[in-house]
PDB file of C-alpha atoms in Angstrom:
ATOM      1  CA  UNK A   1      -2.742 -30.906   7.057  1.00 66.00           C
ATOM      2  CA  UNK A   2       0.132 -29.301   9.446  1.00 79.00           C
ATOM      3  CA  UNK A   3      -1.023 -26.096   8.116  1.00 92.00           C
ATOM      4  CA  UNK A   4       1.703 -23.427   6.603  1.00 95.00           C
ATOM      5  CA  UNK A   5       5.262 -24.286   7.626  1.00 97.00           C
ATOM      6  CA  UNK A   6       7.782 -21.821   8.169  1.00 97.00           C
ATOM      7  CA  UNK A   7      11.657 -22.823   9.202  1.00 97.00           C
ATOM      8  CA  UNK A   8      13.298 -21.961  11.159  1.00 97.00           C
ATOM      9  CA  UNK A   9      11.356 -20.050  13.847  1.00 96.00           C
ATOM     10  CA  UNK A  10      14.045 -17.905  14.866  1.00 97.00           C
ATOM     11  CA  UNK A  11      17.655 -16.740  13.372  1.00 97.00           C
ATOM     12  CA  UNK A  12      20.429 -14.906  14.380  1.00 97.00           C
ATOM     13  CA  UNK A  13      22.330 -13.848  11.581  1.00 97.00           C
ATOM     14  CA  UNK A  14      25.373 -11.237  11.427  1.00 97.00           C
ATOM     15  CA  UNK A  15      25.035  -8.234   9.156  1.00 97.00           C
ATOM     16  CA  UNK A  16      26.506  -9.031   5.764  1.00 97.00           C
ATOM     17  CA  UNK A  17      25.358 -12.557   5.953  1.00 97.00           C
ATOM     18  CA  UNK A  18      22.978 -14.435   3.277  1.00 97.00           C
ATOM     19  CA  UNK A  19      19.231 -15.408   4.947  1.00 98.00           C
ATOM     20  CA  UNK A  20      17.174 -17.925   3.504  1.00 98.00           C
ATOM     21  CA  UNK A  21      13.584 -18.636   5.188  1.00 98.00           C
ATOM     22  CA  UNK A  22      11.599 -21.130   4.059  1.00 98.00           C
ATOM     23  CA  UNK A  23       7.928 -21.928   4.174  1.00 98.00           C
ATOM     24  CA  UNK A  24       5.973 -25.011   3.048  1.00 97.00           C
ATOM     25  CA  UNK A  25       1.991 -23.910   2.096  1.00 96.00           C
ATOM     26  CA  UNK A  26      -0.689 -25.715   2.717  1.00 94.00           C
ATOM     27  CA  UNK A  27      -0.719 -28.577   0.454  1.00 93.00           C
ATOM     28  CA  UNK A  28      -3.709 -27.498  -2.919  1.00 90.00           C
ATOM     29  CA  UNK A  29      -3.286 -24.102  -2.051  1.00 91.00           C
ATOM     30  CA  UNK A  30      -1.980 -21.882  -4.978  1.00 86.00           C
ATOM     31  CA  UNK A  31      -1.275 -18.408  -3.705  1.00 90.00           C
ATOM     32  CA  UNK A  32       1.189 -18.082  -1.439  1.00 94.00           C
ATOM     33  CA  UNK A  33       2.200 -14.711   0.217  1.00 94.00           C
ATOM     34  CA  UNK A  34       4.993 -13.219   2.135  1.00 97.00           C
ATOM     35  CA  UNK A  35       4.847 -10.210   4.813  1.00 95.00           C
ATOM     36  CA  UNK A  36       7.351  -8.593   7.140  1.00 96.00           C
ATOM     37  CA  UNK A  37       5.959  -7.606  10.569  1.00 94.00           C
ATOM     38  CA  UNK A  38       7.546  -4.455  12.785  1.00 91.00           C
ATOM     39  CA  UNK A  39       6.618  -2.173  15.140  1.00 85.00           C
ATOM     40  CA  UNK A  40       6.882   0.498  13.042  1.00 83.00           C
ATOM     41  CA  UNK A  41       5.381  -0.585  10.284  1.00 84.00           C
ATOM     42  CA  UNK A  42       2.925  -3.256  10.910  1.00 86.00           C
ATOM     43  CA  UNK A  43       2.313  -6.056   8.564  1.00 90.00           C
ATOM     44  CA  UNK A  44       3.652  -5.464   4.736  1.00 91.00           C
ATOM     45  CA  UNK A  45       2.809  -7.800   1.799  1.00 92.00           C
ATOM     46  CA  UNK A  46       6.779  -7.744   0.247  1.00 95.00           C
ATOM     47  CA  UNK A  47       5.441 -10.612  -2.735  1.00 95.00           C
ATOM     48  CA  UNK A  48       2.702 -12.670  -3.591  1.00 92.00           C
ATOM     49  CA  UNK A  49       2.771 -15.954  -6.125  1.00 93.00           C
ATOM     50  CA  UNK A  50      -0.009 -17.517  -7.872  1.00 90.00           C
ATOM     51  CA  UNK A  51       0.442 -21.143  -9.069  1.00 91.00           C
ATOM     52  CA  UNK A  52       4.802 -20.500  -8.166  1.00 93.00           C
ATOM     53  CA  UNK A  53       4.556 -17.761 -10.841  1.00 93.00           C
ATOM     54  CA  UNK A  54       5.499 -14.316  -9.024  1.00 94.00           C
ATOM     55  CA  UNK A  55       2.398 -12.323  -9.261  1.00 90.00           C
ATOM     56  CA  UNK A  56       3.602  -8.726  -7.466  1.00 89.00           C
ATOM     57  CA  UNK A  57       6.697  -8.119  -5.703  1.00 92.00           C
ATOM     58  CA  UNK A  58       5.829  -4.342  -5.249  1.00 90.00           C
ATOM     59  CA  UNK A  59       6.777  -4.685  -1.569  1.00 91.00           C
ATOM     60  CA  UNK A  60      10.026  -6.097  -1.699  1.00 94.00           C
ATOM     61  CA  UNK A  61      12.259  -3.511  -0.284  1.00 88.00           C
ATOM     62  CA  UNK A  62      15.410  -3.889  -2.340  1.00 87.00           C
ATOM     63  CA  UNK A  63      17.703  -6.159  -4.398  1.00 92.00           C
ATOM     64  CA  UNK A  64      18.652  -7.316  -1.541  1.00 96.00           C
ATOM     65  CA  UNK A  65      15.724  -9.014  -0.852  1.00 97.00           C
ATOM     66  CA  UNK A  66      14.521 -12.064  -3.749  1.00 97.00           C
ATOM     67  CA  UNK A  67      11.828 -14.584  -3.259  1.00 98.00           C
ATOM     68  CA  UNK A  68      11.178 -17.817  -5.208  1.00 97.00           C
ATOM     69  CA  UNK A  69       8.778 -20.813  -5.169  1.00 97.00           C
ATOM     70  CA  UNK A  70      10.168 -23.613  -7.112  1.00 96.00           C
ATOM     71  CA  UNK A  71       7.077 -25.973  -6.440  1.00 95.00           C
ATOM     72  CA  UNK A  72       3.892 -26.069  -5.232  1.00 94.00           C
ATOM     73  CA  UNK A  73       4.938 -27.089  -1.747  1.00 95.00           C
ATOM     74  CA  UNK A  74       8.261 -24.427  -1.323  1.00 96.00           C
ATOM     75  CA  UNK A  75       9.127 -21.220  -1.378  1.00 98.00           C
ATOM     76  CA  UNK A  76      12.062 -19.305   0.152  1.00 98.00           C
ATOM     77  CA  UNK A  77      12.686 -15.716   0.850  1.00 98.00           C
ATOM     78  CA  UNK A  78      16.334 -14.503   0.906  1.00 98.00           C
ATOM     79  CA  UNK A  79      18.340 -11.773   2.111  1.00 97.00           C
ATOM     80  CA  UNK A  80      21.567 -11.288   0.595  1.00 97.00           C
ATOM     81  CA  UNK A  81      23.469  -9.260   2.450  1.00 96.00           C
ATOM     82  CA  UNK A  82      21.477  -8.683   5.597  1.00 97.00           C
ATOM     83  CA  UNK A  83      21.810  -5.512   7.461  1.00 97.00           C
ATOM     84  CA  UNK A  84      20.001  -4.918  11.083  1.00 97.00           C
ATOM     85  CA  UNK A  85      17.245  -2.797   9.712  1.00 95.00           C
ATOM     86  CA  UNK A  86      15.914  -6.254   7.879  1.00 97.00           C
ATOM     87  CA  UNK A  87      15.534  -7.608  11.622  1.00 97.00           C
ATOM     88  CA  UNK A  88      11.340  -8.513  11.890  1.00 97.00           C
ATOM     89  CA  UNK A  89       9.492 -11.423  12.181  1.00 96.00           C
ATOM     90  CA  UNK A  90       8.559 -12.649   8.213  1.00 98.00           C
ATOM     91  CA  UNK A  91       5.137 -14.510   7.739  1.00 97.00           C
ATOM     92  CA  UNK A  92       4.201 -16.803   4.798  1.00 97.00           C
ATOM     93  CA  UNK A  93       0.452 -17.744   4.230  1.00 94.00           C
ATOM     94  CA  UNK A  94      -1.107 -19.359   1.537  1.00 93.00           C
ATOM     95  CA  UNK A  95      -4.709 -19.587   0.278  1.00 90.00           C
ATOM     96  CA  UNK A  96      -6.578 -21.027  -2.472  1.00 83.00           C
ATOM     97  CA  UNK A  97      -6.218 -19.291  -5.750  1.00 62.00           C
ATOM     98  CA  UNK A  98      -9.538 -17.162  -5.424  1.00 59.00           C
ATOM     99  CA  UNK A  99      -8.758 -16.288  -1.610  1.00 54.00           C
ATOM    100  CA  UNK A 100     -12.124 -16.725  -0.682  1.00 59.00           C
ATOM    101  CA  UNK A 101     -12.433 -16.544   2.806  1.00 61.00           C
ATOM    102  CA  UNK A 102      -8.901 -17.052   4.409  1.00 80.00           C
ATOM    103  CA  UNK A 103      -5.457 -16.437   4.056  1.00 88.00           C
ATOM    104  CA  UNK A 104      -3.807 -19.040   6.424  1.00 91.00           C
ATOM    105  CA  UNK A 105      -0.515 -17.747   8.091  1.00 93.00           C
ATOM    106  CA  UNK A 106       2.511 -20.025   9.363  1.00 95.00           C
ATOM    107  CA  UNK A 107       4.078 -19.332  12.884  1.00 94.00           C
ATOM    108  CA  UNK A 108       6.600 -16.483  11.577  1.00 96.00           C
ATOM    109  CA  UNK A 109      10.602 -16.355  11.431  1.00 97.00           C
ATOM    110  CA  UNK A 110      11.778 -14.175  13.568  1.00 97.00           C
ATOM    111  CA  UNK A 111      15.012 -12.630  12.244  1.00 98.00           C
ATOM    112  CA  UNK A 112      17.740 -10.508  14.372  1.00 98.00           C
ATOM    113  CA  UNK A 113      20.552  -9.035  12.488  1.00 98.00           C
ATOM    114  CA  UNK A 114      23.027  -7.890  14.536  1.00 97.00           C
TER     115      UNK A 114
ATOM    116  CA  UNK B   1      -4.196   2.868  -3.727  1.00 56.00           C
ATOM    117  CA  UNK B   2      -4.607   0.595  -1.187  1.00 65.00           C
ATOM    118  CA  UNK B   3      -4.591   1.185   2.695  1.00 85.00           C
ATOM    119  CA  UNK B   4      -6.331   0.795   5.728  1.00 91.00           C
ATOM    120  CA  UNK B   5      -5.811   1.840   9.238  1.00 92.00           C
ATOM    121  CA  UNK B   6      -6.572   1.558  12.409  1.00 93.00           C
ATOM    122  CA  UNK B   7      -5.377   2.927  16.153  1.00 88.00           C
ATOM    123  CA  UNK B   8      -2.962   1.190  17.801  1.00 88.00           C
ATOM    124  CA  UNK B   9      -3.769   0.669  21.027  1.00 94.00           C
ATOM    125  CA  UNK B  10      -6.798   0.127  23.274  1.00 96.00           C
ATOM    126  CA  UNK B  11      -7.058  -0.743  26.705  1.00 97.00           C
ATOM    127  CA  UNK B  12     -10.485  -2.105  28.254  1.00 97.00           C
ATOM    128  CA  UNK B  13     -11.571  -3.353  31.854  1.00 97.00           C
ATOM    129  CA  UNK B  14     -12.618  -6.972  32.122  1.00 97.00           C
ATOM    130  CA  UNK B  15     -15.784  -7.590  31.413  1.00 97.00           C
ATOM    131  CA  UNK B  16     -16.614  -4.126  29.701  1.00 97.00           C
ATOM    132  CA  UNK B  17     -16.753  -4.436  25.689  1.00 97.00           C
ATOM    133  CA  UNK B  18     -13.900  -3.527  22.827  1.00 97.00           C
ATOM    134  CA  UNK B  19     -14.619  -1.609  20.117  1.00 97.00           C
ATOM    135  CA  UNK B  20     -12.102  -1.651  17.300  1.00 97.00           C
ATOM    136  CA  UNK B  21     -12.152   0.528  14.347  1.00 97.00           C
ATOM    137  CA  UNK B  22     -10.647   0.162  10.853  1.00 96.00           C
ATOM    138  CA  UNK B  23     -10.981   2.735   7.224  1.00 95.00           C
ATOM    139  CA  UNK B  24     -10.094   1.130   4.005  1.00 92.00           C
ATOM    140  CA  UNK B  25      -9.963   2.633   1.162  1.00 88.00           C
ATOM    141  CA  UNK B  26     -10.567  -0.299  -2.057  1.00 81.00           C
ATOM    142  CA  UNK B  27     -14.224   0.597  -2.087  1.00 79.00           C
ATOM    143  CA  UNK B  28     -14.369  -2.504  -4.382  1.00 80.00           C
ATOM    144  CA  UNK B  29     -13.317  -4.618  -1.586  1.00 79.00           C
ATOM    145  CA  UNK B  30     -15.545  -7.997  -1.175  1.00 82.00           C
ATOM    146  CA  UNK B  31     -14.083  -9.336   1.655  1.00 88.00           C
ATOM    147  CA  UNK B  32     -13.802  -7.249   4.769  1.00 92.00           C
ATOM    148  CA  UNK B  33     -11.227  -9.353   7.650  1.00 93.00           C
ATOM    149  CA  UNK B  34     -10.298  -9.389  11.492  1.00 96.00           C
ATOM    150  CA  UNK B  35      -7.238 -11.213  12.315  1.00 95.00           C
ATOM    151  CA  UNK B  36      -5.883 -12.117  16.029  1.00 96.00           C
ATOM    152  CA  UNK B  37      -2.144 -12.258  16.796  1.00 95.00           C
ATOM    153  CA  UNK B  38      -1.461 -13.516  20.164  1.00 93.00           C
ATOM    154  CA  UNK B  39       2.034 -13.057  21.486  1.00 88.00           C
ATOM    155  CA  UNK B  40       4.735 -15.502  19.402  1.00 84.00           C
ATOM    156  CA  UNK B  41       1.992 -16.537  17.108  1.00 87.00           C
ATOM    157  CA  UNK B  42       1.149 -16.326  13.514  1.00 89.00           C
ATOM    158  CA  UNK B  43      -2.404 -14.582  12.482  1.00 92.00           C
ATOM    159  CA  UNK B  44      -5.441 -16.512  13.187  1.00 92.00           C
ATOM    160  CA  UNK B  45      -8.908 -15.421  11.180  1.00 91.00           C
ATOM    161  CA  UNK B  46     -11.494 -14.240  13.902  1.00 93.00           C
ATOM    162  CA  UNK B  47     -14.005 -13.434  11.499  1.00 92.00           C
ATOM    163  CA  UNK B  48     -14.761 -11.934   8.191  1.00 91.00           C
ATOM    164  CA  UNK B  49     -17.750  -9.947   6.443  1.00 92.00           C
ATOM    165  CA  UNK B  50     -18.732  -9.893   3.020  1.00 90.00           C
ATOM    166  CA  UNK B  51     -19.138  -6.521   1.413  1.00 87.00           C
ATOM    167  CA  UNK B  52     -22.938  -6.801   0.674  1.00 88.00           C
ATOM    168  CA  UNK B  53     -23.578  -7.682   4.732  1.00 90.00           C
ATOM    169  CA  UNK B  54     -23.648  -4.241   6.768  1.00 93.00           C
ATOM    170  CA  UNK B  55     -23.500  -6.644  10.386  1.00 95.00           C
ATOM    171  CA  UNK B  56     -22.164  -9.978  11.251  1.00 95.00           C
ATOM    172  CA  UNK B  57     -22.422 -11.727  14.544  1.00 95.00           C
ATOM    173  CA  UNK B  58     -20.802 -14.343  15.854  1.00 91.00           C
ATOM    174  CA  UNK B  59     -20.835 -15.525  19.428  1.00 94.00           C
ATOM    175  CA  UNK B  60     -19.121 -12.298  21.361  1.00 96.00           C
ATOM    176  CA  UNK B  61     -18.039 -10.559  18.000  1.00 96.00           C
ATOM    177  CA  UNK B  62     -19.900  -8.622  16.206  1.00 97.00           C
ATOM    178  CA  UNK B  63     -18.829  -6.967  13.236  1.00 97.00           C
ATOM    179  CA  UNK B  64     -20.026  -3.769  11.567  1.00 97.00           C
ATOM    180  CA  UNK B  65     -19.321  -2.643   8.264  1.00 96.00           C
ATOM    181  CA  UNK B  66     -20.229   0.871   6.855  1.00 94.00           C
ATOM    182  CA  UNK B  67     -19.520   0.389   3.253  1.00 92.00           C
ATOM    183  CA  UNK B  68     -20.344   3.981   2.316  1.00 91.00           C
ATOM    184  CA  UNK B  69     -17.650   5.632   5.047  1.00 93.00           C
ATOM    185  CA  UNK B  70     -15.199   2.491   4.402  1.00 92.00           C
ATOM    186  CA  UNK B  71     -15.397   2.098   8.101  1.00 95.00           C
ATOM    187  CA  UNK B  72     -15.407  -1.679   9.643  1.00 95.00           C
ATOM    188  CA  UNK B  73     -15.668  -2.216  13.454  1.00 97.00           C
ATOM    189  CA  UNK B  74     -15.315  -5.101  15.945  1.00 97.00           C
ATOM    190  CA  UNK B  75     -16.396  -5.408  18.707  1.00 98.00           C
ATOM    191  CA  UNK B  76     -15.853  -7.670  21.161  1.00 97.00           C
ATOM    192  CA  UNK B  77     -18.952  -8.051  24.116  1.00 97.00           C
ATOM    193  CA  UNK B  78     -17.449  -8.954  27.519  1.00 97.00           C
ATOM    194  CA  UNK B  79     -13.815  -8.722  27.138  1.00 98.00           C
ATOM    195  CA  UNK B  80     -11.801 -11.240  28.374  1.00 96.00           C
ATOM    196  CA  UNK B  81      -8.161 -11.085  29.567  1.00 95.00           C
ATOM    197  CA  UNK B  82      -7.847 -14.135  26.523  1.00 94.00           C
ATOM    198  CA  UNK B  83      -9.038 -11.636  24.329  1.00 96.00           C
ATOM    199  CA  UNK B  84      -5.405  -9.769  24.869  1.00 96.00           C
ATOM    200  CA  UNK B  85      -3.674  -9.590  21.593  1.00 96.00           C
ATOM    201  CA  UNK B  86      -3.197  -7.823  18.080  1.00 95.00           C
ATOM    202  CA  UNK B  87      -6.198  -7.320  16.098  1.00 97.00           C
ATOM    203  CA  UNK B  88      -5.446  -6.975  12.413  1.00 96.00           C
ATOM    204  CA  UNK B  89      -8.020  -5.305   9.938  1.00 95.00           C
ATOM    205  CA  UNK B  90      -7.661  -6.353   6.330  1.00 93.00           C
ATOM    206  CA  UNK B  91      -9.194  -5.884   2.714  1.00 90.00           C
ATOM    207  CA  UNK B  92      -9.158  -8.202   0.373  1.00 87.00           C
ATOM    208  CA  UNK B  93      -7.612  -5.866  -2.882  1.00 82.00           C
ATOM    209  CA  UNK B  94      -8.088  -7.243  -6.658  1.00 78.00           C
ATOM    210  CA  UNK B  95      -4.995  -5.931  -8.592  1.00 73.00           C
ATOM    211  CA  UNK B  96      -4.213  -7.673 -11.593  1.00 72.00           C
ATOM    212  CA  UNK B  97      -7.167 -10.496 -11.508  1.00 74.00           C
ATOM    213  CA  UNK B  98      -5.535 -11.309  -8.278  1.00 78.00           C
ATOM    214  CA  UNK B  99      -6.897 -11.103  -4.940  1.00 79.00           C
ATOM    215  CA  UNK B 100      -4.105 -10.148  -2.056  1.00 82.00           C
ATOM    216  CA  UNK B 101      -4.656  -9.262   1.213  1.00 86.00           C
ATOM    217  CA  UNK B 102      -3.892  -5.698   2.593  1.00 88.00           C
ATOM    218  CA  UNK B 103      -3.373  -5.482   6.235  1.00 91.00           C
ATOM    219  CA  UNK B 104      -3.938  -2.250   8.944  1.00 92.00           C
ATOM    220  CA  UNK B 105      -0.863  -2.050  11.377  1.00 91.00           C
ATOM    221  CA  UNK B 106      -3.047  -3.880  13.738  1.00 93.00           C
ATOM    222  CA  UNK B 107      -4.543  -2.716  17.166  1.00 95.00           C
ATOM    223  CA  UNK B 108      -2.952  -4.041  20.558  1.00 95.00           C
ATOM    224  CA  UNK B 109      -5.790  -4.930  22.987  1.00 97.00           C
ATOM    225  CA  UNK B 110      -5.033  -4.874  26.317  1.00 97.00           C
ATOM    226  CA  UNK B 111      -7.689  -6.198  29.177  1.00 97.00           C
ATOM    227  CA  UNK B 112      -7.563  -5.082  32.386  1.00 94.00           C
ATOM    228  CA  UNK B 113      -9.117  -6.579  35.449  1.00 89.00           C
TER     229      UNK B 113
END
């Protein structure tokens, strides 16, 4: 397996414009998580699915933000509108459903708003 | 609720060892994690200890967990300038019946020769 697949690596959006990044899990994984990584605040979980069904999105920020995993193999985190302060690099991982011993993360999507 | 922390920087010599420290507070965490970030990269698993172990070694890492003070260490014997990156402490949180994974802000190791 190609392990967790996130597209596209980097994007340069204008404020006000609609994001969509996009990960792939590892294929018979079942959990799939998102986090947002900044300086200032480190690593957050913004939503977690189990089997595509949305399990917590506690961590999502706003509205602005909405997550959804159609399938087993996609999911897609959007930001509609974008504004600078959304500007961090956004990890997916994915895990079996009992995360026993691993979480495995994708290479990240680094997002500027400008 | 859930958190953990841990400092944010530490800066070694070459050669000398790394101590990293991390406090959770889910005392009914089973699975206690270190994570490496090196620069432009995803997380990587380094290693991981399971809440009934109180030490875990593994080649140059060992791992310490004080399950009482909800303190977990690594430590890293012979630092390498390799070894520079972002070490992420995590718990493994049940909420729900499902697990997540709750992550410190991570500590930036820097190795100095």
């Amino acid at each position: 397996d190609a392990g967790v697949i996130q597209s596209p690596r980097h994007e340069v959006t204008e404020m006000g414009q609609e994001v969509t990044l996009r990960c792939k899990p590892i294929s018979g994984h079942n959990s799939l998580f998102w986090y947002r990584q900044t300086m200032m605040r480190g690593l957050e979980l913004l939503i977690y699915f189990n089997n595509n069904v949305p399990i917590d999105d506690s961590g999502m920020p706003e509205d602005r933000f909405s997550a959804k995993m159609p399938n087993a193999s996609f999911s897609t985190l959007k930001i509609q509108p974008s504004e600078p302060r959304d500007s961090a690099v956004y990890f997916c991982a994915s895990s079996d459903a009992l995360l026993g011993t691993e979480a495995f993360f994708g290479q990240g999507t680094r997002l500027t708003v400008v | 609720g859930e958190d953990v922390e841990q400092s944010l920087f530490l800066s070694v010599r070459e050669g000398d060892s790394s101590v990293i420290n991390c406090t959770y507070t889910d005392s009914s965490s089973t699975y206690l994690y270190w994570y490496k970030q090196e620069p432009g990269a995803g997380l990587q698993l380094l290693t991981y200890i399971f809440s009934n172990m109180d030490m875990k070694q593994d080649q140059r890492l060992t791992v310490l967990l004080n399950k009482k003070d909800k303190h977990l260490s690594l430590r890293i014997a012979d630092t390498q300038t390799g070894d520079s990156a972002i070490y992420f402490c995590a718990e493994r949180s049940r909420s729900g019946g499902y697990n997540k994974l709750i992550f410190g802000a991570g500590t930036r190791l820097a190795v100095h020769p």
